[in-house]
PDB file of C-alpha atoms in Angstrom:
ATOM      1  CA  MET A  84       0.312  -0.162  -0.178  1.00 83.00           C
ATOM      2  CA  PRO A  85       1.068   3.917  -0.977  1.00 90.00           C
ATOM      3  CA  VAL A  86       1.872   5.823   1.869  1.00 93.00           C
ATOM      4  CA  VAL A  87       1.969   9.383   2.211  1.00 93.00           C
ATOM      5  CA  ASN A  88       4.390  11.443   4.665  1.00 92.00           C
ATOM      6  CA  ILE A  89       2.364  14.372   6.656  1.00 93.00           C
ATOM      7  CA  LEU A  90       3.996  17.331   8.142  1.00 93.00           C
ATOM      8  CA  LYS A  91       2.986  18.371  11.602  1.00 94.00           C
ATOM      9  CA  SER A  92       3.429  22.080  10.535  1.00 94.00           C
ATOM     10  CA  ARG A  93       1.184  21.312   7.607  1.00 94.00           C
ATOM     11  CA  ILE A  94      -1.642  20.192   9.590  1.00 94.00           C
ATOM     12  CA  LYS A  95      -1.469  22.894  12.197  1.00 93.00           C
ATOM     13  CA  ASP A  96      -1.450  25.357   8.913  1.00 94.00           C
ATOM     14  CA  SER A  97      -4.632  23.630   7.667  1.00 94.00           C
ATOM     15  CA  PHE A  98      -6.516  23.072  10.783  1.00 94.00           C
ATOM     16  CA  PRO A  99      -5.415  25.980  12.868  1.00 93.00           C
ATOM     17  CA  ASN A 100      -8.430  25.098  15.347  1.00 91.00           C
ATOM     18  CA  ASP A 101      -7.965  21.599  15.832  1.00 91.00           C
ATOM     19  CA  SER A 102      -5.707  19.340  17.921  1.00 91.00           C
ATOM     20  CA  ILE A 103      -3.731  16.668  15.957  1.00 90.00           C
ATOM     21  CA  GLU A 104      -5.036  14.073  17.999  1.00 90.00           C
ATOM     22  CA  LYS A 105      -8.497  14.595  17.060  1.00 90.00           C
ATOM     23  CA  LEU A 106      -7.315  14.521  13.487  1.00 92.00           C
ATOM     24  CA  LEU A 107      -5.268  11.613  14.106  1.00 92.00           C
ATOM     25  CA  GLU A 108      -8.736  10.109  15.206  1.00 92.00           C
ATOM     26  CA  ARG A 109     -11.008  10.412  11.877  1.00 93.00           C
ATOM     27  CA  LEU A 110      -8.155   9.150   9.745  1.00 93.00           C
ATOM     28  CA  PRO A 111      -9.697   6.488   9.982  1.00 93.00           C
ATOM     29  CA  PHE A 112     -13.182   7.255   8.608  1.00 94.00           C
ATOM     30  CA  LEU A 113     -11.457   7.964   5.290  1.00 94.00           C
ATOM     31  CA  GLY A 114      -9.982   5.187   5.229  1.00 94.00           C
ATOM     32  CA  LEU A 115      -6.274   5.514   5.983  1.00 95.00           C
ATOM     33  CA  ASP A 116      -4.247   3.363   8.492  1.00 95.00           C
ATOM     34  CA  ILE A 117      -1.800   5.570  10.164  1.00 94.00           C
ATOM     35  CA  GLU A 118       1.838   3.703  10.188  1.00 93.00           C
ATOM     36  CA  GLY A 119       4.217   5.850  12.270  1.00 93.00           C
ATOM     37  CA  ILE A 120       4.353   8.871  13.655  1.00 94.00           C
ATOM     38  CA  ASP A 121       7.741  10.694  14.973  1.00 90.00           C
ATOM     39  CA  LYS A 122       8.529  14.341  16.031  1.00 89.00           C
ATOM     40  CA  GLU A 123       7.916  16.057  12.353  1.00 92.00           C
ATOM     41  CA  LYS A 124       5.734  13.970  10.453  1.00 92.00           C
ATOM     42  CA  ILE A 125       3.047  11.232  10.440  1.00 94.00           C
ATOM     43  CA  ARG A 126       3.452   8.331   7.480  1.00 95.00           C
ATOM     44  CA  VAL A 127      -0.067   7.235   6.239  1.00 95.00           C
ATOM     45  CA  GLU A 128      -1.359   4.416   4.086  1.00 95.00           C
ATOM     46  CA  TYR A 129      -4.302   5.066   1.926  1.00 94.00           C
ATOM     47  CA  ASN A 130      -5.604   2.345  -0.620  1.00 92.00           C
ATOM     48  CA  PRO A 131      -4.628   3.123  -4.315  1.00 88.00           C
ATOM     49  CA  ASN A 132      -7.912   3.816  -5.432  1.00 89.00           C
ATOM     50  CA  ARG A 133      -8.411   6.942  -3.931  1.00 94.00           C
ATOM     51  CA  PRO A 134      -4.938   8.316  -5.647  1.00 94.00           C
ATOM     52  CA  ASP A 135      -6.640  11.804  -4.675  1.00 93.00           C
ATOM     53  CA  PHE A 136      -4.840  10.718  -1.244  1.00 95.00           C
ATOM     54  CA  SER A 137      -1.416  10.604  -2.943  1.00 95.00           C
ATOM     55  CA  SER A 138      -0.559  13.941  -1.335  1.00 94.00           C
ATOM     56  CA  ASP A 139      -1.244  15.965   1.864  1.00 94.00           C
ATOM     57  CA  THR A 140      -3.558  18.610   0.108  1.00 94.00           C
ATOM     58  CA  GLY A 141      -5.962  16.064  -0.980  1.00 94.00           C
ATOM     59  CA  ILE A 142      -5.779  14.224   2.449  1.00 96.00           C
ATOM     60  CA  PHE A 143      -6.728  17.393   3.324  1.00 95.00           C
ATOM     61  CA  ARG A 144      -9.408  18.634   1.537  1.00 93.00           C
ATOM     62  CA  SER A 145     -11.499  15.063   2.734  1.00 94.00           C
ATOM     63  CA  LEU A 146     -10.720  15.831   6.120  1.00 94.00           C
ATOM     64  CA  LYS A 147     -12.332  19.408   6.002  1.00 93.00           C
ATOM     65  CA  GLY A 148     -15.272  17.444   4.451  1.00 93.00           C
ATOM     66  CA  LEU A 149     -14.867  15.004   6.928  1.00 92.00           C
ATOM     67  CA  LEU A 150     -15.528  17.842   9.617  1.00 92.00           C
ATOM     68  CA  ASN A 151     -17.729  19.987   7.532  1.00 91.00           C
ATOM     69  CA  GLU A 152     -15.716  22.616   7.495  1.00 90.00           C
ATOM     70  CA  ILE A 153     -15.378  23.000   3.772  1.00 86.00           C
ATOM     71  CA  VAL A 154     -17.804  20.943   1.662  1.00 85.00           C
ATOM     72  CA  GLY A 155     -19.056  20.217  -1.584  1.00 83.00           C
ATOM     73  CA  LEU A 156     -16.563  20.332  -5.062  1.00 80.00           C
ATOM     74  CA  PRO A 157     -13.263  22.091  -4.403  1.00 81.00           C
ATOM     75  CA  VAL A 158     -12.616  25.604  -5.917  1.00 84.00           C
ATOM     76  CA  PHE A 159     -10.443  25.547  -8.755  1.00 88.00           C
ATOM     77  CA  LYS A 160      -9.557  28.526 -10.891  1.00 90.00           C
ATOM     78  CA  TYR A 161      -7.481  28.787 -13.828  1.00 92.00           C
ATOM     79  CA  SER A 162      -6.668  30.662 -16.931  1.00 93.00           C
ATOM     80  CA  PHE A 163      -6.470  29.922 -20.831  1.00 92.00           C
ATOM     81  CA  ASN A 164      -3.442  30.882 -22.678  1.00 91.00           C
ATOM     82  CA  ARG A 165      -3.060  29.779 -26.724  1.00 90.00           C
ATOM     83  CA  SER A 166       0.817  30.153 -26.337  1.00 92.00           C
ATOM     84  CA  TYR A 167       0.892  27.553 -24.446  1.00 96.00           C
ATOM     85  CA  LYS A 168       0.572  24.580 -27.348  1.00 96.00           C
ATOM     86  CA  ILE A 169       1.385  20.705 -28.670  1.00 97.00           C
ATOM     87  CA  ILE A 170       1.048  19.900 -32.162  1.00 97.00           C
ATOM     88  CA  VAL A 171       0.632  16.072 -32.302  1.00 97.00           C
ATOM     89  CA  ASP A 172       1.840  14.157 -35.712  1.00 96.00           C
ATOM     90  CA  GLN A 173      -0.712  11.895 -36.366  1.00 93.00           C
ATOM     91  CA  HIS A 174       2.112   8.901 -36.432  1.00 92.00           C
ATOM     92  CA  VAL A 175       2.206   8.966 -32.830  1.00 95.00           C
ATOM     93  CA  LYS A 176      -1.401   7.909 -32.456  1.00 91.00           C
ATOM     94  CA  GLN A 177      -0.563   4.460 -33.311  1.00 91.00           C
ATOM     95  CA  ILE A 178       1.877   4.003 -30.154  1.00 94.00           C
ATOM     96  CA  ARG A 179       1.181   6.324 -27.032  1.00 96.00           C
ATOM     97  CA  PRO A 180      -2.047   8.175 -28.924  1.00 96.00           C
ATOM     98  CA  ILE A 181      -3.471  10.986 -26.090  1.00 97.00           C
ATOM     99  CA  ILE A 182      -1.720  13.653 -24.790  1.00 98.00           C
ATOM    100  CA  LEU A 183      -2.889  16.222 -22.266  1.00 98.00           C
ATOM    101  CA  PHE A 184      -0.953  18.691 -20.611  1.00 98.00           C
ATOM    102  CA  PHE A 185      -0.988  22.220 -17.860  1.00 98.00           C
ATOM    103  CA  VAL A 186       1.353  24.769 -16.636  1.00 98.00           C
ATOM    104  CA  ALA A 187       1.521  25.877 -13.241  1.00 97.00           C
ATOM    105  CA  ALA A 188       3.332  29.148 -12.394  1.00 96.00           C
ATOM    106  CA  GLN A 189       4.173  30.636  -9.796  1.00 94.00           C
ATOM    107  CA  ASN A 190       6.608  34.079  -8.316  1.00 89.00           C
ATOM    108  CA  HIS A 191       9.298  32.205  -6.451  1.00 93.00           C
ATOM    109  CA  ASN A 192      11.235  28.999  -6.721  1.00 95.00           C
ATOM    110  CA  ILE A 193      10.285  25.883  -6.061  1.00 95.00           C
ATOM    111  CA  ASP A 194      11.061  24.456  -2.288  1.00 91.00           C
ATOM    112  CA  GLU A 195      11.970  21.047  -1.275  1.00 92.00           C
ATOM    113  CA  PHE A 196       9.065  19.832   0.393  1.00 90.00           C
ATOM    114  CA  LEU A 197       6.908  20.683  -2.454  1.00 93.00           C
ATOM    115  CA  LEU A 198       9.798  19.325  -4.839  1.00 94.00           C
ATOM    116  CA  ASP A 199       9.910  15.977  -3.390  1.00 93.00           C
ATOM    117  CA  GLN A 200       6.024  15.529  -2.702  1.00 93.00           C
ATOM    118  CA  LEU A 201       5.410  16.371  -6.525  1.00 95.00           C
ATOM    119  CA  ILE A 202       7.921  12.590  -6.986  1.00 95.00           C
ATOM    120  CA  SER A 203       6.503  10.883  -4.930  1.00 94.00           C
ATOM    121  CA  ILE A 204       2.834  11.512  -6.421  1.00 96.00           C
ATOM    122  CA  GLN A 205       3.961  10.797  -9.602  1.00 97.00           C
ATOM    123  CA  GLU A 206       5.022   8.096  -8.797  1.00 96.00           C
ATOM    124  CA  ASP A 207       2.581   6.317  -6.612  1.00 95.00           C
ATOM    125  CA  LEU A 208       0.560   7.562 -10.016  1.00 97.00           C
ATOM    126  CA  HIS A 209       2.475   5.390 -12.124  1.00 97.00           C
ATOM    127  CA  ASN A 210       2.270   3.097  -9.665  1.00 95.00           C
ATOM    128  CA  GLY A 211      -1.362   2.885  -9.004  1.00 94.00           C
ATOM    129  CA  ILE A 212      -3.640   4.241 -11.959  1.00 96.00           C
ATOM    130  CA  ALA A 213      -1.244   4.043 -14.662  1.00 97.00           C
ATOM    131  CA  ARG A 214      -0.885   0.730 -14.097  1.00 96.00           C
ATOM    132  CA  GLY A 215       3.049   0.772 -14.293  1.00 97.00           C
ATOM    133  CA  ARG A 216       3.307   3.848 -16.936  1.00 97.00           C
ATOM    134  CA  LYS A 217       1.461   1.840 -19.435  1.00 96.00           C
ATOM    135  CA  LYS A 218      -2.190   3.399 -19.403  1.00 98.00           C
ATOM    136  CA  ALA A 219       0.024   7.204 -18.783  1.00 98.00           C
ATOM    137  CA  SER A 220       3.160   8.326 -17.630  1.00 98.00           C
ATOM    138  CA  ILE A 221       3.444  12.032 -16.066  1.00 98.00           C
ATOM    139  CA  GLY A 222       6.036  14.033 -17.151  1.00 98.00           C
ATOM    140  CA  ILE A 223       7.362  16.782 -14.952  1.00 98.00           C
ATOM    141  CA  HIS A 224       9.458  19.942 -16.234  1.00 98.00           C
ATOM    142  CA  ASP A 225      10.919  23.242 -16.246  1.00 98.00           C
ATOM    143  CA  LEU A 226       8.615  25.687 -17.872  1.00 97.00           C
ATOM    144  CA  ASP A 227      10.848  28.380 -18.364  1.00 96.00           C
ATOM    145  CA  THR A 228      13.750  25.996 -19.703  1.00 96.00           C
ATOM    146  CA  ILE A 229      11.489  25.346 -22.542  1.00 96.00           C
ATOM    147  CA  LYS A 230      10.535  27.038 -26.152  1.00 95.00           C
ATOM    148  CA  PHE A 231       6.511  26.864 -27.482  1.00 96.00           C
ATOM    149  CA  PRO A 232       4.696  25.928 -29.499  1.00 97.00           C
ATOM    150  CA  LEU A 233       5.491  21.671 -28.781  1.00 98.00           C
ATOM    151  CA  PHE A 234       5.297  18.934 -30.716  1.00 98.00           C
ATOM    152  CA  TYR A 235       4.617  15.361 -30.136  1.00 98.00           C
ATOM    153  CA  SER A 236       5.981  12.969 -32.539  1.00 97.00           C
ATOM    154  CA  THR A 237       7.811  10.291 -33.443  1.00 96.00           C
ATOM    155  CA  ARG A 238      11.916   9.434 -34.004  1.00 95.00           C
ATOM    156  CA  SER A 239      13.792   6.722 -34.848  1.00 93.00           C
ATOM    157  CA  SER A 240      15.984   4.606 -32.903  1.00 90.00           C
ATOM    158  CA  LYS A 241      18.995   5.963 -33.436  1.00 91.00           C
ATOM    159  CA  GLU A 242      17.720   9.659 -32.528  1.00 93.00           C
ATOM    160  CA  SER A 243      19.676  10.604 -29.563  1.00 96.00           C
ATOM    161  CA  PHE A 244      19.836  13.390 -26.450  1.00 97.00           C
ATOM    162  CA  ILE A 245      20.813  13.613 -22.760  1.00 97.00           C
ATOM    163  CA  PRO A 246      18.573  12.100 -20.438  1.00 97.00           C
ATOM    164  CA  MET A 247      17.509  12.835 -16.873  1.00 95.00           C
ATOM    165  CA  ASP A 248      20.557  12.828 -14.561  1.00 92.00           C
ATOM    166  CA  GLN A 249      23.354  11.434 -17.399  1.00 93.00           C
ATOM    167  CA  HIS A 250      25.855  13.965 -18.532  1.00 91.00           C
ATOM    168  CA  ARG A 251      26.188  12.792 -22.266  1.00 96.00           C
ATOM    169  CA  PRO A 252      23.541  11.550 -24.894  1.00 97.00           C
ATOM    170  CA  LEU A 253      22.083   8.711 -25.362  1.00 97.00           C
ATOM    171  CA  THR A 254      20.183   7.032 -27.883  1.00 96.00           C
ATOM    172  CA  PHE A 255      16.811   5.759 -27.720  1.00 95.00           C
ATOM    173  CA  LYS A 256      18.283   1.890 -27.736  1.00 93.00           C
ATOM    174  CA  GLU A 257      20.708   3.057 -25.833  1.00 96.00           C
ATOM    175  CA  ILE A 258      18.340   4.301 -22.907  1.00 96.00           C
ATOM    176  CA  LEU A 259      16.144   0.795 -22.844  1.00 95.00           C
ATOM    177  CA  SER A 260      19.120  -1.361 -23.167  1.00 94.00           C
ATOM    178  CA  THR A 261      21.578   0.332 -20.806  1.00 95.00           C
ATOM    179  CA  THR A 262      19.433   2.716 -17.970  1.00 96.00           C
ATOM    180  CA  ASP A 263      17.585   1.177 -15.039  1.00 96.00           C
ATOM    181  CA  VAL A 264      14.363   2.912 -16.057  1.00 97.00           C
ATOM    182  CA  GLY A 265      15.149   1.792 -19.754  1.00 96.00           C
ATOM    183  CA  LYS A 266      15.153  -1.943 -19.176  1.00 96.00           C
ATOM    184  CA  LYS A 267      12.171  -1.506 -16.569  1.00 97.00           C
ATOM    185  CA  TYR A 268       9.785  -0.238 -18.814  1.00 97.00           C
ATOM    186  CA  SER A 269      11.028  -0.916 -22.458  1.00 95.00           C
ATOM    187  CA  ASN A 270       8.710  -3.526 -22.755  1.00 95.00           C
ATOM    188  CA  LEU A 271       5.533  -0.887 -23.065  1.00 95.00           C
ATOM    189  CA  LEU A 272       7.474   0.207 -26.473  1.00 94.00           C
ATOM    190  CA  ASN A 273       8.445  -3.919 -27.760  1.00 87.00           C
ATOM    191  CA  ASN A 274       7.625  -3.991 -31.337  1.00 84.00           C
ATOM    192  CA  HIS A 275       7.870  -0.041 -32.324  1.00 90.00           C
ATOM    193  CA  ILE A 276      10.749   0.608 -34.617  1.00 89.00           C
ATOM    194  CA  ARG A 277       9.953   4.455 -33.978  1.00 94.00           C
ATOM    195  CA  TYR A 278       9.779   5.908 -30.727  1.00 96.00           C
ATOM    196  CA  PRO A 279       6.730   8.597 -28.972  1.00 97.00           C
ATOM    197  CA  THR A 280       8.887  12.106 -28.419  1.00 97.00           C
ATOM    198  CA  LEU A 281       8.092  16.016 -27.153  1.00 98.00           C
ATOM    199  CA  ASN A 282      10.171  18.025 -28.530  1.00 97.00           C
ATOM    200  CA  ASP A 283      10.492  22.009 -28.548  1.00 96.00           C
ATOM    201  CA  ASN A 284      10.521  24.597 -31.469  1.00 95.00           C
ATOM    202  CA  ASN A 285      14.563  24.562 -30.831  1.00 93.00           C
ATOM    203  CA  ASN A 286      13.682  20.602 -32.139  1.00 93.00           C
ATOM    204  CA  GLU A 287      15.014  19.471 -28.864  1.00 94.00           C
ATOM    205  CA  ILE A 288      14.074  16.683 -27.289  1.00 97.00           C
ATOM    206  CA  ILE A 289      12.339  17.146 -23.431  1.00 97.00           C
ATOM    207  CA  SER A 290      10.708  13.706 -23.126  1.00 98.00           C
ATOM    208  CA  PHE A 291      10.740  10.235 -24.291  1.00 98.00           C
ATOM    209  CA  PRO A 292       7.440   9.044 -22.754  1.00 97.00           C
ATOM    210  CA  PRO A 293       6.839   6.593 -20.998  1.00 98.00           C
ATOM    211  CA  ILE A 294      10.569   6.248 -20.199  1.00 98.00           C
ATOM    212  CA  ILE A 295      12.493   9.298 -19.326  1.00 98.00           C
ATOM    213  CA  ASN A 296      12.650  13.159 -19.395  1.00 98.00           C
ATOM    214  CA  SER A 297      15.224  15.525 -20.712  1.00 98.00           C
ATOM    215  CA  ASN A 298      18.156  16.647 -18.356  1.00 97.00           C
ATOM    216  CA  LYS A 299      17.950  19.988 -19.680  1.00 96.00           C
ATOM    217  CA  THR A 300      14.240  20.855 -18.269  1.00 97.00           C
ATOM    218  CA  LYS A 301      14.901  18.956 -15.088  1.00 97.00           C
ATOM    219  CA  VAL A 302      12.768  20.171 -12.455  1.00 97.00           C
ATOM    220  CA  THR A 303      14.960  21.849  -9.297  1.00 94.00           C
ATOM    221  CA  ASN A 304      14.776  24.001  -6.632  1.00 92.00           C
ATOM    222  CA  LYS A 305      15.522  26.941  -8.299  1.00 94.00           C
ATOM    223  CA  SER A 306      12.519  26.043 -10.694  1.00 96.00           C
ATOM    224  CA  LYS A 307       9.617  28.322 -10.525  1.00 96.00           C
ATOM    225  CA  ASN A 308       7.389  27.407 -12.989  1.00 97.00           C
ATOM    226  CA  ILE A 309       6.006  23.831 -14.149  1.00 97.00           C
ATOM    227  CA  LEU A 310       4.880  22.240 -17.193  1.00 98.00           C
ATOM    228  CA  ILE A 311       2.974  18.505 -16.474  1.00 98.00           C
ATOM    229  CA  GLU A 312       2.425  16.737 -20.032  1.00 98.00           C
ATOM    230  CA  ILE A 313       0.556  13.115 -19.343  1.00 98.00           C
ATOM    231  CA  THR A 314       0.768  10.459 -22.255  1.00 98.00           C
ATOM    232  CA  GLY A 315      -0.677   7.157 -22.554  1.00 97.00           C
ATOM    233  CA  ILE A 316      -3.356   5.271 -23.765  1.00 97.00           C
ATOM    234  CA  ASN A 317      -6.614   5.310 -21.605  1.00 97.00           C
ATOM    235  CA  VAL A 318      -8.063   9.144 -21.920  1.00 97.00           C
ATOM    236  CA  GLU A 319      -9.856   8.213 -18.564  1.00 97.00           C
ATOM    237  CA  THR A 320      -6.800   7.678 -16.439  1.00 97.00           C
ATOM    238  CA  CYS A 321      -4.970  10.176 -18.358  1.00 98.00           C
ATOM    239  CA  LYS A 322      -7.310  12.898 -17.110  1.00 97.00           C
ATOM    240  CA  SER A 323      -7.517  11.533 -13.328  1.00 97.00           C
ATOM    241  CA  ILE A 324      -4.042  11.783 -13.301  1.00 97.00           C
ATOM    242  CA  LEU A 325      -4.100  15.618 -14.528  1.00 97.00           C
ATOM    243  CA  ALA A 326      -6.966  16.787 -12.408  1.00 96.00           C
ATOM    244  CA  ILE A 327      -5.265  15.089  -9.096  1.00 96.00           C
ATOM    245  CA  LEU A 328      -2.129  17.194 -10.254  1.00 97.00           C
ATOM    246  CA  ALA A 329      -3.660  20.576 -11.177  1.00 96.00           C
ATOM    247  CA  TYR A 330      -5.587  20.796  -8.328  1.00 95.00           C
ATOM    248  CA  TYR A 331      -1.926  19.645  -6.259  1.00 95.00           C
ATOM    249  CA  LEU A 332      -0.522  22.180  -7.446  1.00 96.00           C
ATOM    250  CA  TYR A 333      -3.650  25.207  -7.404  1.00 95.00           C
ATOM    251  CA  GLU A 334      -3.814  24.500  -3.577  1.00 93.00           C
ATOM    252  CA  GLU A 335      -0.285  24.137  -3.242  1.00 94.00           C
ATOM    253  CA  GLY A 336      -0.472  28.210  -4.836  1.00 94.00           C
ATOM    254  CA  PHE A 337       0.131  28.017  -8.013  1.00 96.00           C
ATOM    255  CA  LYS A 338      -1.586  29.578 -11.112  1.00 96.00           C
ATOM    256  CA  ILE A 339      -3.245  27.208 -13.533  1.00 97.00           C
TER     257      ILE A 339
END
């Protein structure tokens, strides 16, 4: 079962009028199990059929409903910007036909906690409703390193780019045969001689879904703005993942 780390300081910020002890008593009513408690955080185990519980904000949202503090659908506001556009090549539809995306912007650098939690949410969603990246996979990018419009298309196995946390270009074939993540998920691209890619307007590869992103667009604690792209073969799964991540970042103060 997946686990979420909830900082006690964030509980106090979200529930200033309630004691932590009272809130802990309510968590089982949401189908959550307390796995452990230490001085700074609480480890909570949740059922994979509640992917919205992959972040503490998702848990807080439901807990506020249970306590009758905030009821009904959560408020969500977003703006539409035509400069953010992805052009889809018809050939990629035969391999991994769906791509959804959104941009999340703020005026200050991403802190380490948010970055760690975002990566944790990504992995929980990959392992849960995305079914090991088969139904969907998530790419998280530093928006300010990317030039729009983007192009979702295919490339041959001989094409190369510098993957995440690598220091030299690798061909797609090398990524699939030599890297840990490539070997783990290469079966998702079996029987294909061309591979899905997301390229920016400079024709640089920023993502090789569902395997790995480019090192160029890696999100760090110096990043401010984020592009999140979801590719896959099941549209409902992709939509669910997009909604979970968009709500999470919106409630963390990002403009979507």
